[in-house]
Amino acid sequence: MPVYSFSQVQTYLQCPLKYKFRYVDKIVPEYEENLHLILWTEVHAALEWLYNQVNNFNVPSFEELENFFILNFNQKAEKIDTEPQQKEEFLTRWKNYLKNF
């Protein structure tokens, strides 16, 4: 029996054709990379990694989660031409989001 993520179910409920394009046909729209998009993509990836770890009976420390996020964020953010101060601001935001979560 297939397992569907919350995002997949919400996409289907929003529009079955959108679900088909995204998850069946694997058509992913191209977006211009920016720090906002990278931030939320990597927050999602970090939370997914955290839940996978917990599901495997491994509870990582906040530092491990932070290292996972920062490594992935920095790899993608280095391709974007922005001020280093702005990248640091986004990293600070991420820590606040996760601590509140």
C-alpha positions as a Markdown table, in Angstrom:
| # | Residue | x | y | z |
|---|---|---|---|---|
| 1 | Met | 0.0 | 0.0 | 0.0 |
| 2 | Pro | 1.5 | 3.3 | -1.0 |
| 3 | Val | 2.3 | 6.0 | 1.6 |
| 4 | Tyr | 1.4 | 9.6 | 0.8 |
| 5 | Ser | 2.9 | 12.6 | 2.4 |
| 6 | Phe | 0.9 | 15.4 | 3.8 |
| 7 | Ser | 2.1 | 17.6 | 0.9 |
| 8 | Gln | 0.9 | 15.1 | -1.6 |
| 9 | Val | -2.5 | 14.8 | 0.0 |
| 10 | Gln | -2.9 | 18.6 | 0.2 |
| 11 | Thr | -1.8 | 19.0 | -3.5 |
| 12 | Tyr | -4.4 | 16.4 | -4.6 |
| 13 | Leu | -7.1 | 18.1 | -2.5 |
| 14 | Gln | -6.2 | 21.4 | -4.0 |
| 15 | Cys | -6.1 | 20.2 | -7.6 |
| 16 | Pro | -6.0 | 16.6 | -8.8 |
| 17 | Leu | -4.4 | 17.7 | -12.1 |
| 18 | Lys | -1.7 | 19.5 | -10.2 |
| 19 | Tyr | -1.0 | 16.3 | -8.2 |
| 20 | Lys | -0.8 | 14.3 | -11.5 |
| 21 | Phe | 1.7 | 16.7 | -13.0 |
| 22 | Arg | 3.8 | 16.8 | -9.9 |
| 23 | Tyr | 3.8 | 13.3 | -8.5 |
| 24 | Val | 2.7 | 11.0 | -11.4 |
| 25 | Asp | 4.3 | 12.8 | -14.4 |
| 26 | Lys | 7.2 | 14.2 | -12.3 |
| 27 | Ile | 6.9 | 17.6 | -13.9 |
| 28 | Val | 8.5 | 20.1 | -11.6 |
| 29 | Pro | 8.2 | 23.8 | -12.4 |
| 30 | Glu | 11.4 | 25.8 | -12.6 |
| 31 | Tyr | 11.8 | 28.5 | -10.0 |
| 32 | Glu | 14.4 | 31.2 | -9.8 |
| 33 | Glu | 16.6 | 30.3 | -6.9 |
| 34 | Asn | 16.5 | 32.8 | -4.1 |
| 35 | Leu | 17.3 | 32.7 | -0.4 |
| 36 | His | 13.6 | 32.5 | 0.7 |
| 37 | Leu | 13.1 | 29.4 | -1.5 |
| 38 | Ile | 16.3 | 27.8 | -0.3 |
| 39 | Leu | 15.5 | 28.5 | 3.3 |
| 40 | Trp | 12.1 | 26.8 | 3.2 |
| 41 | Thr | 13.3 | 24.0 | 1.1 |
| 42 | Glu | 16.1 | 23.2 | 3.5 |
| 43 | Val | 13.9 | 23.7 | 6.6 |
| 44 | His | 11.5 | 21.1 | 5.1 |
| 45 | Ala | 14.4 | 18.8 | 4.3 |
| 46 | Ala | 15.9 | 19.2 | 7.8 |
| 47 | Leu | 12.5 | 18.4 | 9.4 |
| 48 | Glu | 12.1 | 15.4 | 7.1 |
| 49 | Trp | 15.5 | 14.2 | 8.1 |
| 50 | Leu | 14.7 | 14.7 | 11.8 |
| 51 | Tyr | 11.5 | 12.6 | 11.5 |
| 52 | Asn | 13.2 | 9.9 | 9.6 |
| 53 | Gln | 15.9 | 9.7 | 12.3 |
| 54 | Val | 13.2 | 9.6 | 15.1 |
| 55 | Asn | 11.3 | 6.9 | 13.2 |
| 56 | Asn | 14.5 | 4.8 | 13.2 |
| 57 | Phe | 14.8 | 5.3 | 17.0 |
| 58 | Asn | 17.6 | 7.7 | 16.7 |
| 59 | Val | 16.9 | 11.1 | 18.3 |
| 60 | Pro | 19.6 | 13.6 | 17.0 |
| 61 | Ser | 20.7 | 16.5 | 19.1 |
| 62 | Phe | 19.8 | 20.0 | 18.0 |
| 63 | Glu | 23.5 | 20.5 | 17.0 |
| 64 | Glu | 23.2 | 17.5 | 14.6 |
| 65 | Leu | 20.1 | 18.9 | 13.1 |
| 66 | Glu | 21.7 | 22.4 | 12.8 |
| 67 | Asn | 24.7 | 20.9 | 11.1 |
| 68 | Phe | 22.5 | 19.0 | 8.7 |
| 69 | Phe | 20.6 | 22.2 | 7.8 |
| 70 | Ile | 23.7 | 24.5 | 7.6 |
| 71 | Leu | 25.6 | 22.2 | 5.3 |
| 72 | Asn | 22.7 | 21.9 | 2.9 |
| 73 | Phe | 21.8 | 25.5 | 3.1 |
| 74 | Asn | 25.3 | 26.8 | 2.5 |
| 75 | Gln | 25.8 | 24.4 | -0.5 |
| 76 | Lys | 22.8 | 25.9 | -2.2 |
| 77 | Ala | 23.1 | 29.5 | -1.0 |
| 78 | Glu | 26.7 | 29.8 | -2.3 |
| 79 | Lys | 25.2 | 29.8 | -5.8 |
| 80 | Ile | 23.1 | 32.8 | -5.0 |
| 81 | Asp | 24.8 | 36.3 | -5.3 |
| 82 | Thr | 23.8 | 37.9 | -2.0 |
| 83 | Glu | 25.5 | 39.6 | 0.9 |
| 84 | Pro | 27.0 | 37.3 | 3.6 |
| 85 | Gln | 25.1 | 39.3 | 6.2 |
| 86 | Gln | 21.8 | 38.4 | 4.5 |
| 87 | Lys | 22.7 | 34.7 | 4.6 |
| 88 | Glu | 23.5 | 34.9 | 8.3 |
| 89 | Glu | 20.1 | 36.6 | 8.9 |
| 90 | Phe | 18.4 | 33.6 | 7.2 |
| 91 | Leu | 20.4 | 31.2 | 9.3 |
| 92 | Thr | 19.3 | 33.0 | 12.4 |
| 93 | Arg | 15.7 | 32.9 | 11.2 |
| 94 | Trp | 16.0 | 29.1 | 10.7 |
| 95 | Lys | 17.2 | 28.6 | 14.2 |
| 96 | Asn | 14.3 | 30.5 | 15.6 |
| 97 | Tyr | 11.8 | 28.6 | 13.5 |
| 98 | Leu | 13.2 | 25.3 | 14.6 |
| 99 | Lys | 13.4 | 26.2 | 18.3 |
| 100 | Asn | 9.8 | 27.3 | 18.2 |
| 101 | Phe | 8.8 | 24.2 | 16.4 |
